[in-house]
Amino acid sequence: MPGAQPAAGAPVTLADHLIRRIGGEGPLRLSTFMGEALGHPTLGYYTTRDPLGAAGDFTTAPEISQMFGELLGLWCAQAWLTLGSPTPVHLVELGPGRGTLMADALRAMARTPGLTASLRVHMVETSPSLRARQRTTLAALPATAQPPHPITWADSLEAVPEGPLLLLANEFFDALPIRQMQKTARGWAERCVTWDTAEKRFAWALDATGGAELLVPPDLRGAPEGAVVELCPAALTVAGEIGRRLAAHPGAALVVDYGYDAPSLGDTLQAVRGHAYAAVLDDPGQADLTAHVDFRTLAATAVAAGAAAHGIVDQGALLRRLGIAQRAATLKRNATAVQAHAVDLALDRLTSPDQMGRLFKALALTSPGAPPPAGFEPSEGRSP
Ligand code: SAH
C-alpha cells in the first residue's frame, strides 16, 4: 500500500495513480477503479504479469487439463460443419490467457478435414505480456495444427474483420469492470471508491447524485436497504457486438464463466492473489479483481442484437455431453499410473458440482435459425 500522497512526476504504482485521480476528480466509479486496476496500460494487473498457473494467482480450466480446450475445439468443429463449412471462418478467442485453450482447440480441430486451412485466428488480448506468452504457446503447435494463415492479435472484437465466426471466451467476461448500485435509506446510490487520507487506504463512498435508480432493473428496485445490484456495461457491449456479427454472418460463440443465470442481488466482486481471497480495494494492480457474470442479461443483449441464445448449461453437464469421460479414458490408456491419477483429478475438478462443474456455466450464441450446438440440445435440458 502507498504510504503518503505521491510526489509530482510519473506515478510509480497504480495506487499512486488512482490516489491522484481521486484527488482531481473525486471518488471513482467502481468500474473506473476496476478497469484501471486490471487494464492500466503500464501498471495494470494483466498488463504487467502472467497471473495464471500454480506460481501465479489463479488457475483456469484450460490450465487444469488439455481436455477442456480439446472439447471446445471439437465443439467449434461441429458448429462449423453444421453451419455449412463457411470458408474462410474467423476463429476468435476473447481473453486467451496463456494461449493454452487455443492451442488445445487447434490440435483438436485439425482432425476435421478442411477446417484448419479455412481458419483465420484472432486473439483478442489487451495485455502485452500475455500476448507474448500466447505467441510462444501457439508457435509450439505441431505443423498439422498450425493454420496456414498467420494468427493476428486485436485489442477488441470490433477490430476483428467481419465474416463467418467461431468465438470462444473462457473466464473473459468476469474480468470486465462492473458498476455496483446500493439501496440506501434514501434510495439507490452508486458505490464509488475514494481515498481515506486519515487511514491511508482506499474506501467505499456512495454517490446518490447520478440517477442510480434508473440503472437498476425495475423488478429489483424494491429491494431492501443494503441490497447491491451489479451492472457490467463492458460485457453488454461485447455481447451486443457478438450478437450483431452472428446476425450478419453464419457463426457460433461459446461463453464459459462463473456466474448466475437470473438477474439477482448481491456483491460478487472478489480479489484473488496467490490462490487466496484478498481485500478488494487494497493493492489495486497487484490482485485479480473479478465479478460473477450475469448470463441472462448477456444472452438477452446478444439476442436483442440479432443472435439466438442456447443454454445456460452447467460446465459439468456441457463437458460430459461433449464426451469428457471418453476423452479421459483414452488419455489414461496411454498413461503411467501417476498421469492417470492426474487425469482423474482434472476430470473431477472440471465437472463435479462441488468443484467447477456447477458454479461455471456455459452460454452458446448462434446465428438465428441455426440448430442448437453440441451440448445445448433442448431435450437435454438443465443438468441435475
Ligand atoms: N481465457 C484464459 C484467461 C482468463 S484470464 C484462461 O481461461 O486461462 C482473463 C484474460 O482476459 C486475460 O488474458 C486478460 O489479459 C484478458 N483481458 C482482460 N480484460 C480484457 C479486455 N478488456 N480485452 C481483452 N482481453 C482482456
PDB file of C-alpha atoms in Angstrom, residues 80-366:
ATOM      1  CA  TRP A  80     -18.530 -25.212 -38.427  1.00  0.00           C
ATOM      2  CA  LEU A  81     -19.850 -28.356 -40.139  1.00  0.00           C
ATOM      3  CA  THR A  82     -23.426 -27.560 -39.052  1.00  0.00           C
ATOM      4  CA  LEU A  83     -23.130 -24.047 -40.449  1.00  0.00           C
ATOM      5  CA  GLY A  84     -22.158 -25.454 -43.863  1.00  0.00           C
ATOM      6  CA  SER A  85     -18.360 -25.197 -43.509  1.00  0.00           C
ATOM      7  CA  PRO A  86     -18.067 -21.454 -44.296  1.00  0.00           C
ATOM      8  CA  THR A  87     -14.622 -20.598 -45.682  1.00  0.00           C
ATOM      9  CA  PRO A  88     -12.773 -18.586 -44.572  1.00  0.00           C
ATOM     10  CA  VAL A  89     -14.052 -18.527 -40.997  1.00  0.00           C
ATOM     11  CA  HIS A  90     -12.773 -16.240 -38.215  1.00  0.00           C
ATOM     12  CA  LEU A  91     -11.856 -18.177 -35.080  1.00  0.00           C
ATOM     13  CA  VAL A  92     -11.770 -15.615 -32.273  1.00  0.00           C
ATOM     14  CA  GLU A  93     -10.813 -16.059 -28.645  1.00  0.00           C
ATOM     15  CA  LEU A  94     -11.571 -13.312 -26.137  1.00  0.00           C
ATOM     16  CA  GLY A  95      -9.035 -13.024 -23.295  1.00  0.00           C
ATOM     17  CA  PRO A  96      -6.876 -16.024 -24.253  1.00  0.00           C
ATOM     18  CA  GLY A  97      -4.593 -16.037 -21.169  1.00  0.00           C
ATOM     19  CA  ARG A  98      -1.543 -18.162 -21.966  1.00  0.00           C
ATOM     20  CA  GLY A  99      -2.952 -19.385 -25.300  1.00  0.00           C
ATOM     21  CA  THR A 100      -3.419 -22.880 -23.894  1.00  0.00           C
ATOM     22  CA  LEU A 101      -7.108 -23.194 -24.770  1.00  0.00           C
ATOM     23  CA  MET A 102      -6.490 -22.048 -28.348  1.00  0.00           C
ATOM     24  CA  ALA A 103      -3.544 -24.434 -28.783  1.00  0.00           C
ATOM     25  CA  ASP A 104      -5.548 -27.429 -27.498  1.00  0.00           C
ATOM     26  CA  ALA A 105      -8.571 -26.396 -29.582  1.00  0.00           C
ATOM     27  CA  LEU A 106      -6.474 -26.059 -32.758  1.00  0.00           C
ATOM     28  CA  ARG A 107      -4.973 -29.530 -32.232  1.00  0.00           C
ATOM     29  CA  ALA A 108      -8.467 -30.990 -31.899  1.00  0.00           C
ATOM     30  CA  MET A 109      -9.814 -29.028 -34.868  1.00  0.00           C
ATOM     31  CA  ALA A 110      -7.024 -30.322 -37.120  1.00  0.00           C
ATOM     32  CA  ARG A 111      -8.873 -33.664 -37.209  1.00  0.00           C
ATOM     33  CA  THR A 112     -11.756 -32.140 -39.179  1.00  0.00           C
ATOM     34  CA  PRO A 113     -10.763 -32.172 -42.879  1.00  0.00           C
ATOM     35  CA  GLY A 114     -10.535 -28.700 -44.404  1.00  0.00           C
ATOM     36  CA  LEU A 115     -11.072 -26.762 -41.177  1.00  0.00           C
ATOM     37  CA  THR A 116      -7.513 -25.751 -40.240  1.00  0.00           C
ATOM     38  CA  ALA A 117      -6.880 -24.340 -43.726  1.00  0.00           C
ATOM     39  CA  SER A 118     -10.109 -22.297 -43.513  1.00  0.00           C
ATOM     40  CA  LEU A 119      -9.281 -20.626 -40.201  1.00  0.00           C
ATOM     41  CA  ARG A 120      -8.364 -17.000 -39.650  1.00  0.00           C
ATOM     42  CA  VAL A 121      -7.355 -16.993 -35.983  1.00  0.00           C
ATOM     43  CA  HIS A 122      -7.672 -13.772 -33.962  1.00  0.00           C
ATOM     44  CA  MET A 123      -6.620 -13.404 -30.335  1.00  0.00           C
ATOM     45  CA  VAL A 124      -8.437 -10.516 -28.590  1.00  0.00           C
ATOM     46  CA  GLU A 125      -5.994  -9.610 -25.834  1.00  0.00           C
ATOM     47  CA  THR A 126      -5.036  -6.275 -24.291  1.00  0.00           C
ATOM     48  CA  SER A 127      -2.092  -7.441 -22.169  1.00  0.00           C
ATOM     49  CA  PRO A 128       1.335  -7.223 -23.889  1.00  0.00           C
ATOM     50  CA  SER A 129       2.859  -9.786 -21.528  1.00  0.00           C
ATOM     51  CA  LEU A 130       0.083 -12.319 -22.168  1.00  0.00           C
ATOM     52  CA  ARG A 131       0.237 -11.653 -25.927  1.00  0.00           C
ATOM     53  CA  ALA A 132       3.907 -12.647 -25.834  1.00  0.00           C
ATOM     54  CA  ARG A 133       3.050 -15.762 -23.875  1.00  0.00           C
ATOM     55  CA  GLN A 134       0.297 -16.687 -26.374  1.00  0.00           C
ATOM     56  CA  ARG A 135       2.709 -16.325 -29.307  1.00  0.00           C
ATOM     57  CA  THR A 136       5.128 -18.768 -27.663  1.00  0.00           C
ATOM     58  CA  THR A 137       2.372 -21.279 -26.906  1.00  0.00           C
ATOM     59  CA  LEU A 138       0.975 -21.208 -30.434  1.00  0.00           C
ATOM     60  CA  ALA A 139       4.398 -21.371 -32.086  1.00  0.00           C
ATOM     61  CA  ALA A 140       4.921 -24.735 -30.392  1.00  0.00           C
ATOM     62  CA  LEU A 141       1.894 -26.328 -32.105  1.00  0.00           C
ATOM     63  CA  PRO A 142       2.629 -29.267 -34.427  1.00  0.00           C
ATOM     64  CA  ALA A 143       2.719 -28.242 -38.107  1.00  0.00           C
ATOM     65  CA  THR A 144      -0.539 -30.090 -38.852  1.00  0.00           C
ATOM     66  CA  ALA A 145      -2.423 -27.925 -36.323  1.00  0.00           C
ATOM     67  CA  GLN A 146      -0.879 -24.597 -37.441  1.00  0.00           C
ATOM     68  CA  PRO A 147      -3.370 -22.651 -39.546  1.00  0.00           C
ATOM     69  CA  PRO A 148      -1.597 -21.612 -42.773  1.00  0.00           C
ATOM     70  CA  HIS A 149      -2.935 -18.064 -42.393  1.00  0.00           C
ATOM     71  CA  PRO A 150      -0.938 -16.060 -39.797  1.00  0.00           C
ATOM     72  CA  ILE A 151      -2.592 -15.616 -36.374  1.00  0.00           C
ATOM     73  CA  THR A 152      -3.367 -11.994 -35.523  1.00  0.00           C
ATOM     74  CA  TRP A 153      -3.886 -10.081 -32.240  1.00  0.00           C
ATOM     75  CA  ALA A 154      -6.512  -7.388 -31.626  1.00  0.00           C
ATOM     76  CA  ASP A 155      -7.416  -5.113 -28.708  1.00  0.00           C
ATOM     77  CA  SER A 156     -11.150  -5.634 -29.143  1.00  0.00           C
ATOM     78  CA  LEU A 157     -13.676  -7.722 -31.060  1.00  0.00           C
ATOM     79  CA  GLU A 158     -14.593  -4.604 -33.071  1.00  0.00           C
ATOM     80  CA  ALA A 159     -11.079  -4.692 -34.589  1.00  0.00           C
ATOM     81  CA  VAL A 160     -11.536  -8.262 -35.938  1.00  0.00           C
ATOM     82  CA  PRO A 161     -12.611  -8.410 -39.624  1.00  0.00           C
ATOM     83  CA  GLU A 162     -16.258  -9.221 -40.363  1.00  0.00           C
ATOM     84  CA  GLY A 163     -17.301 -12.646 -41.635  1.00  0.00           C
ATOM     85  CA  PRO A 164     -18.313 -16.139 -40.533  1.00  0.00           C
ATOM     86  CA  LEU A 165     -17.413 -16.519 -36.881  1.00  0.00           C
ATOM     87  CA  LEU A 166     -16.449 -19.128 -34.310  1.00  0.00           C
ATOM     88  CA  LEU A 167     -15.827 -17.476 -30.943  1.00  0.00           C
ATOM     89  CA  LEU A 168     -14.620 -18.789 -27.595  1.00  0.00           C
ATOM     90  CA  ALA A 169     -14.414 -16.911 -24.290  1.00  0.00           C
ATOM     91  CA  ASN A 170     -13.396 -18.667 -21.074  1.00  0.00           C
ATOM     92  CA  GLU A 171     -13.128 -16.552 -17.921  1.00  0.00           C
ATOM     93  CA  PHE A 172     -13.094 -13.374 -20.025  1.00  0.00           C
ATOM     94  CA  PHE A 173     -16.362 -11.700 -19.009  1.00  0.00           C
ATOM     95  CA  ASP A 174     -15.637 -11.976 -15.260  1.00  0.00           C
ATOM     96  CA  ALA A 175     -12.613  -9.708 -15.762  1.00  0.00           C
ATOM     97  CA  LEU A 176     -14.606  -6.820 -17.251  1.00  0.00           C
ATOM     98  CA  PRO A 177     -15.233  -3.809 -14.973  1.00  0.00           C
ATOM     99  CA  ILE A 178     -18.541  -3.672 -13.124  1.00  0.00           C
ATOM    100  CA  ARG A 179     -20.598  -0.914 -11.534  1.00  0.00           C
ATOM    101  CA  GLN A 180     -22.431  -1.504  -8.249  1.00  0.00           C
ATOM    102  CA  MET A 181     -25.650   0.171  -7.106  1.00  0.00           C
ATOM    103  CA  GLN A 182     -26.611   0.008  -3.435  1.00  0.00           C
ATOM    104  CA  LYS A 183     -30.002   0.596  -1.824  1.00  0.00           C
ATOM    105  CA  THR A 184     -29.716   3.128   0.998  1.00  0.00           C
ATOM    106  CA  ALA A 185     -32.289   4.633   3.371  1.00  0.00           C
ATOM    107  CA  ARG A 186     -32.666   7.459   0.819  1.00  0.00           C
ATOM    108  CA  GLY A 187     -32.887   5.299  -2.312  1.00  0.00           C
ATOM    109  CA  TRP A 188     -30.356   3.871  -4.750  1.00  0.00           C
ATOM    110  CA  ALA A 189     -26.768   5.183  -4.872  1.00  0.00           C
ATOM    111  CA  GLU A 190     -23.651   4.139  -6.787  1.00  0.00           C
ATOM    112  CA  ARG A 191     -20.745   2.548  -4.901  1.00  0.00           C
ATOM    113  CA  CYS A 192     -17.586   4.528  -5.627  1.00  0.00           C
ATOM    114  CA  VAL A 193     -14.002   4.310  -4.412  1.00  0.00           C
ATOM    115  CA  THR A 194     -12.331   7.133  -2.525  1.00  0.00           C
ATOM    116  CA  TRP A 195      -9.012   7.589  -0.712  1.00  0.00           C
ATOM    117  CA  ASP A 196      -9.225   7.786   3.072  1.00  0.00           C
ATOM    118  CA  THR A 197      -6.386  10.195   3.884  1.00  0.00           C
ATOM    119  CA  ALA A 198      -6.556   9.528   7.637  1.00  0.00           C
ATOM    120  CA  GLU A 199      -6.440   5.731   7.323  1.00  0.00           C
ATOM    121  CA  LYS A 200      -4.271   5.865   4.199  1.00  0.00           C
ATOM    122  CA  ARG A 201      -6.331   3.325   2.334  1.00  0.00           C
ATOM    123  CA  PHE A 202      -8.977   3.088  -0.371  1.00  0.00           C
ATOM    124  CA  ALA A 203     -12.524   3.126   0.983  1.00  0.00           C
ATOM    125  CA  TRP A 204     -16.091   2.935  -0.303  1.00  0.00           C
ATOM    126  CA  ALA A 205     -18.163   6.063  -0.859  1.00  0.00           C
ATOM    127  CA  LEU A 206     -21.775   6.294  -2.029  1.00  0.00           C
ATOM    128  CA  ASP A 207     -22.792   8.683  -4.792  1.00  0.00           C
ATOM    129  CA  ALA A 208     -26.514   9.423  -4.771  1.00  0.00           C
ATOM    130  CA  THR A 209     -26.368  12.150  -7.426  1.00  0.00           C
ATOM    131  CA  GLY A 210     -26.084  10.048 -10.575  1.00  0.00           C
ATOM    132  CA  GLY A 211     -29.597   8.682 -11.126  1.00  0.00           C
ATOM    133  CA  ALA A 212     -28.551   5.251  -9.864  1.00  0.00           C
ATOM    134  CA  GLU A 213     -32.152   4.048  -9.546  1.00  0.00           C
ATOM    135  CA  LEU A 214     -32.720   4.254 -13.297  1.00  0.00           C
ATOM    136  CA  LEU A 215     -29.839   1.834 -13.845  1.00  0.00           C
ATOM    137  CA  VAL A 216     -31.320  -0.816 -11.535  1.00  0.00           C
ATOM    138  CA  PRO A 217     -33.613  -3.360 -13.265  1.00  0.00           C
ATOM    139  CA  PRO A 218     -37.215  -2.341 -12.384  1.00  0.00           C
ATOM    140  CA  ASP A 219     -38.059  -5.654 -10.670  1.00  0.00           C
ATOM    141  CA  LEU A 220     -35.104  -5.220  -8.294  1.00  0.00           C
ATOM    142  CA  ARG A 221     -35.753  -1.585  -7.321  1.00  0.00           C
ATOM    143  CA  GLY A 222     -37.897  -2.534  -4.320  1.00  0.00           C
ATOM    144  CA  ALA A 223     -35.002  -4.458  -2.715  1.00  0.00           C
ATOM    145  CA  PRO A 224     -34.330  -3.863   0.991  1.00  0.00           C
ATOM    146  CA  GLU A 225     -31.800  -1.353   2.302  1.00  0.00           C
ATOM    147  CA  GLY A 226     -28.231  -2.591   1.880  1.00  0.00           C
ATOM    148  CA  ALA A 227     -29.004  -4.625  -1.278  1.00  0.00           C
ATOM    149  CA  VAL A 228     -26.410  -4.407  -4.071  1.00  0.00           C
ATOM    150  CA  VAL A 229     -27.064  -4.719  -7.818  1.00  0.00           C
ATOM    151  CA  GLU A 230     -24.204  -5.151 -10.271  1.00  0.00           C
ATOM    152  CA  LEU A 231     -24.044  -3.948 -13.870  1.00  0.00           C
ATOM    153  CA  CYS A 232     -21.343  -4.727 -16.418  1.00  0.00           C
ATOM    154  CA  PRO A 233     -21.676  -2.282 -19.317  1.00  0.00           C
ATOM    155  CA  ALA A 234     -18.468  -3.529 -20.982  1.00  0.00           C
ATOM    156  CA  ALA A 235     -19.831  -7.099 -21.080  1.00  0.00           C
ATOM    157  CA  LEU A 236     -23.019  -5.914 -22.712  1.00  0.00           C
ATOM    158  CA  THR A 237     -21.060  -4.018 -25.374  1.00  0.00           C
ATOM    159  CA  VAL A 238     -19.194  -7.221 -26.261  1.00  0.00           C
ATOM    160  CA  ALA A 239     -22.385  -9.329 -26.150  1.00  0.00           C
ATOM    161  CA  GLY A 240     -24.085  -6.848 -28.469  1.00  0.00           C
ATOM    162  CA  GLU A 241     -21.156  -6.991 -30.890  1.00  0.00           C
ATOM    163  CA  ILE A 242     -21.191 -10.807 -30.902  1.00  0.00           C
ATOM    164  CA  GLY A 243     -24.952 -10.775 -31.493  1.00  0.00           C
ATOM    165  CA  ARG A 244     -24.660  -8.276 -34.337  1.00  0.00           C
ATOM    166  CA  ARG A 245     -21.981 -10.339 -36.066  1.00  0.00           C
ATOM    167  CA  LEU A 246     -23.911 -13.593 -35.682  1.00  0.00           C
ATOM    168  CA  ALA A 247     -26.977 -11.925 -37.218  1.00  0.00           C
ATOM    169  CA  ALA A 248     -24.925 -10.742 -40.205  1.00  0.00           C
ATOM    170  CA  HIS A 249     -22.820 -13.889 -40.846  1.00  0.00           C
ATOM    171  CA  PRO A 250     -23.072 -17.607 -40.024  1.00  0.00           C
ATOM    172  CA  GLY A 251     -21.436 -18.378 -36.726  1.00  0.00           C
ATOM    173  CA  ALA A 252     -21.438 -19.696 -33.183  1.00  0.00           C
ATOM    174  CA  ALA A 253     -19.992 -18.472 -29.891  1.00  0.00           C
ATOM    175  CA  LEU A 254     -19.358 -20.270 -26.613  1.00  0.00           C
ATOM    176  CA  VAL A 255     -19.013 -18.319 -23.368  1.00  0.00           C
ATOM    177  CA  VAL A 256     -17.867 -20.173 -20.232  1.00  0.00           C
ATOM    178  CA  ASP A 257     -17.510 -18.426 -16.889  1.00  0.00           C
ATOM    179  CA  TYR A 258     -18.661 -18.392 -13.300  1.00  0.00           C
ATOM    180  CA  GLY A 259     -21.871 -16.574 -12.773  1.00  0.00           C
ATOM    181  CA  TYR A 260     -25.588 -16.696 -12.199  1.00  0.00           C
ATOM    182  CA  ASP A 261     -28.407 -17.435 -14.615  1.00  0.00           C
ATOM    183  CA  ALA A 262     -31.018 -14.947 -13.415  1.00  0.00           C
ATOM    184  CA  PRO A 263     -30.578 -11.245 -12.632  1.00  0.00           C
ATOM    185  CA  SER A 264     -30.031 -11.117  -8.902  1.00  0.00           C
ATOM    186  CA  LEU A 265     -28.954  -9.050  -5.933  1.00  0.00           C
ATOM    187  CA  GLY A 266     -25.571  -9.359  -4.302  1.00  0.00           C
ATOM    188  CA  ASP A 267     -21.997  -8.151  -4.231  1.00  0.00           C
ATOM    189  CA  THR A 268     -19.845 -10.677  -6.132  1.00  0.00           C
ATOM    190  CA  LEU A 269     -16.718  -8.553  -6.512  1.00  0.00           C
ATOM    191  CA  GLN A 270     -13.704 -10.538  -5.392  1.00  0.00           C
ATOM    192  CA  ALA A 271      -9.944 -10.136  -5.302  1.00  0.00           C
ATOM    193  CA  VAL A 272      -7.654 -13.140  -5.632  1.00  0.00           C
ATOM    194  CA  ARG A 273      -3.936 -13.129  -5.021  1.00  0.00           C
ATOM    195  CA  GLY A 274      -1.653 -16.160  -4.634  1.00  0.00           C
ATOM    196  CA  HIS A 275      -4.655 -18.550  -4.912  1.00  0.00           C
ATOM    197  CA  ALA A 276      -6.372 -16.890  -1.880  1.00  0.00           C
ATOM    198  CA  TYR A 277      -9.045 -14.221  -1.477  1.00  0.00           C
ATOM    199  CA  ALA A 278      -7.748 -10.719  -0.719  1.00  0.00           C
ATOM    200  CA  ALA A 279      -9.344  -7.406   0.285  1.00  0.00           C
ATOM    201  CA  VAL A 280     -10.926  -5.953  -2.861  1.00  0.00           C
ATOM    202  CA  LEU A 281      -9.735  -2.347  -2.562  1.00  0.00           C
ATOM    203  CA  ASP A 282      -6.254  -2.929  -1.153  1.00  0.00           C
ATOM    204  CA  ASP A 283      -3.282  -3.120  -3.521  1.00  0.00           C
ATOM    205  CA  PRO A 284      -5.009  -2.329  -6.837  1.00  0.00           C
ATOM    206  CA  GLY A 285      -2.958  -3.708  -9.721  1.00  0.00           C
ATOM    207  CA  GLN A 286      -1.495  -6.466  -7.553  1.00  0.00           C
ATOM    208  CA  ALA A 287      -4.543  -8.751  -7.260  1.00  0.00           C
ATOM    209  CA  ASP A 288      -7.014 -10.152  -9.774  1.00  0.00           C
ATOM    210  CA  LEU A 289     -10.415  -8.479  -9.485  1.00  0.00           C
ATOM    211  CA  THR A 290     -13.453 -10.286 -10.877  1.00  0.00           C
ATOM    212  CA  ALA A 291     -17.215 -10.404 -10.587  1.00  0.00           C
ATOM    213  CA  HIS A 292     -19.737 -13.114 -11.360  1.00  0.00           C
ATOM    214  CA  VAL A 293     -21.235 -12.982 -14.853  1.00  0.00           C
ATOM    215  CA  ASP A 294     -24.928 -12.180 -15.317  1.00  0.00           C
ATOM    216  CA  PHE A 295     -25.592 -14.771 -18.056  1.00  0.00           C
ATOM    217  CA  ARG A 296     -29.267 -13.907 -18.619  1.00  0.00           C
ATOM    218  CA  THR A 297     -28.550 -10.265 -19.365  1.00  0.00           C
ATOM    219  CA  LEU A 298     -25.593 -11.255 -21.555  1.00  0.00           C
ATOM    220  CA  ALA A 299     -27.842 -13.611 -23.548  1.00  0.00           C
ATOM    221  CA  ALA A 300     -30.682 -11.086 -23.772  1.00  0.00           C
ATOM    222  CA  THR A 301     -28.290  -8.423 -25.097  1.00  0.00           C
ATOM    223  CA  ALA A 302     -26.939 -10.742 -27.820  1.00  0.00           C
ATOM    224  CA  VAL A 303     -30.500 -11.768 -28.740  1.00  0.00           C
ATOM    225  CA  ALA A 304     -31.583  -8.125 -28.947  1.00  0.00           C
ATOM    226  CA  ALA A 305     -28.703  -7.638 -31.421  1.00  0.00           C
ATOM    227  CA  GLY A 306     -29.983 -10.491 -33.602  1.00  0.00           C
ATOM    228  CA  ALA A 307     -28.409 -13.749 -32.360  1.00  0.00           C
ATOM    229  CA  ALA A 308     -30.071 -16.891 -30.985  1.00  0.00           C
ATOM    230  CA  ALA A 309     -29.161 -17.968 -27.443  1.00  0.00           C
ATOM    231  CA  HIS A 310     -28.865 -21.584 -26.237  1.00  0.00           C
ATOM    232  CA  GLY A 311     -28.474 -22.679 -22.632  1.00  0.00           C
ATOM    233  CA  ILE A 312     -27.463 -21.765 -19.999  1.00  0.00           C
ATOM    234  CA  VAL A 313     -25.853 -25.153 -19.189  1.00  0.00           C
ATOM    235  CA  ASP A 314     -23.602 -26.048 -16.251  1.00  0.00           C
ATOM    236  CA  GLN A 315     -19.959 -26.582 -17.240  1.00  0.00           C
ATOM    237  CA  GLY A 316     -20.019 -30.127 -15.829  1.00  0.00           C
ATOM    238  CA  ALA A 317     -23.049 -31.085 -17.932  1.00  0.00           C
ATOM    239  CA  LEU A 318     -21.620 -29.483 -21.070  1.00  0.00           C
ATOM    240  CA  LEU A 319     -18.271 -31.266 -20.780  1.00  0.00           C
ATOM    241  CA  ARG A 320     -19.953 -34.610 -20.124  1.00  0.00           C
ATOM    242  CA  ARG A 321     -22.186 -34.192 -23.180  1.00  0.00           C
ATOM    243  CA  LEU A 322     -19.150 -33.287 -25.266  1.00  0.00           C
ATOM    244  CA  GLY A 323     -17.519 -36.569 -24.212  1.00  0.00           C
ATOM    245  CA  ILE A 324     -15.049 -35.693 -21.458  1.00  0.00           C
ATOM    246  CA  ALA A 325     -15.375 -39.158 -19.851  1.00  0.00           C
ATOM    247  CA  GLN A 326     -14.419 -40.869 -23.122  1.00  0.00           C
ATOM    248  CA  ARG A 327     -11.544 -38.438 -23.687  1.00  0.00           C
ATOM    249  CA  ALA A 328     -10.264 -39.087 -20.164  1.00  0.00           C
ATOM    250  CA  ALA A 329     -10.438 -42.859 -20.748  1.00  0.00           C
ATOM    251  CA  THR A 330      -8.414 -42.500 -23.973  1.00  0.00           C
ATOM    252  CA  LEU A 331      -5.764 -40.375 -22.264  1.00  0.00           C
ATOM    253  CA  LYS A 332      -5.499 -42.869 -19.405  1.00  0.00           C
ATOM    254  CA  ARG A 333      -4.977 -45.791 -21.774  1.00  0.00           C
ATOM    255  CA  ASN A 334      -1.537 -44.468 -22.751  1.00  0.00           C
ATOM    256  CA  ALA A 335      -0.655 -43.040 -19.333  1.00  0.00           C
ATOM    257  CA  THR A 336       1.502 -44.006 -16.377  1.00  0.00           C
ATOM    258  CA  ALA A 337      -0.297 -44.563 -13.064  1.00  0.00           C
ATOM    259  CA  VAL A 338       0.692 -41.058 -11.930  1.00  0.00           C
ATOM    260  CA  GLN A 339      -0.563 -39.485 -15.166  1.00  0.00           C
ATOM    261  CA  ALA A 340      -3.807 -41.477 -15.000  1.00  0.00           C
ATOM    262  CA  HIS A 341      -4.406 -40.201 -11.494  1.00  0.00           C
ATOM    263  CA  ALA A 342      -3.858 -36.623 -12.719  1.00  0.00           C
ATOM    264  CA  VAL A 343      -6.435 -37.167 -15.488  1.00  0.00           C
ATOM    265  CA  ASP A 344      -8.970 -38.398 -12.905  1.00  0.00           C
ATOM    266  CA  LEU A 345      -8.304 -35.397 -10.678  1.00  0.00           C
ATOM    267  CA  ALA A 346      -8.714 -32.971 -13.607  1.00  0.00           C
ATOM    268  CA  LEU A 347     -11.940 -34.661 -14.695  1.00  0.00           C
ATOM    269  CA  ASP A 348     -13.319 -34.280 -11.183  1.00  0.00           C
ATOM    270  CA  ARG A 349     -12.197 -30.664 -10.875  1.00  0.00           C
ATOM    271  CA  LEU A 350     -13.734 -29.637 -14.198  1.00  0.00           C
ATOM    272  CA  THR A 351     -17.056 -31.456 -13.838  1.00  0.00           C
ATOM    273  CA  SER A 352     -18.007 -32.144 -10.198  1.00  0.00           C
ATOM    274  CA  PRO A 353     -20.820 -29.969  -8.828  1.00  0.00           C
ATOM    275  CA  ASP A 354     -18.768 -29.216  -5.720  1.00  0.00           C
ATOM    276  CA  GLN A 355     -15.775 -28.103  -7.842  1.00  0.00           C
ATOM    277  CA  MET A 356     -16.121 -26.165 -11.131  1.00  0.00           C
ATOM    278  CA  GLY A 357     -18.984 -28.217 -12.563  1.00  0.00           C
ATOM    279  CA  ARG A 358     -21.898 -26.131 -11.330  1.00  0.00           C
ATOM    280  CA  LEU A 359     -20.515 -22.687 -10.471  1.00  0.00           C
ATOM    281  CA  PHE A 360     -19.172 -22.416 -14.016  1.00  0.00           C
ATOM    282  CA  LYS A 361     -21.788 -22.115 -16.714  1.00  0.00           C
ATOM    283  CA  ALA A 362     -21.869 -22.075 -20.496  1.00  0.00           C
ATOM    284  CA  LEU A 363     -23.921 -19.966 -22.877  1.00  0.00           C
ATOM    285  CA  ALA A 364     -23.989 -20.613 -26.620  1.00  0.00           C
ATOM    286  CA  LEU A 365     -24.931 -17.947 -29.145  1.00  0.00           C
ATOM    287  CA  THR A 366     -25.539 -18.737 -32.814  1.00  0.00           C
TER     288      THR A 366
END
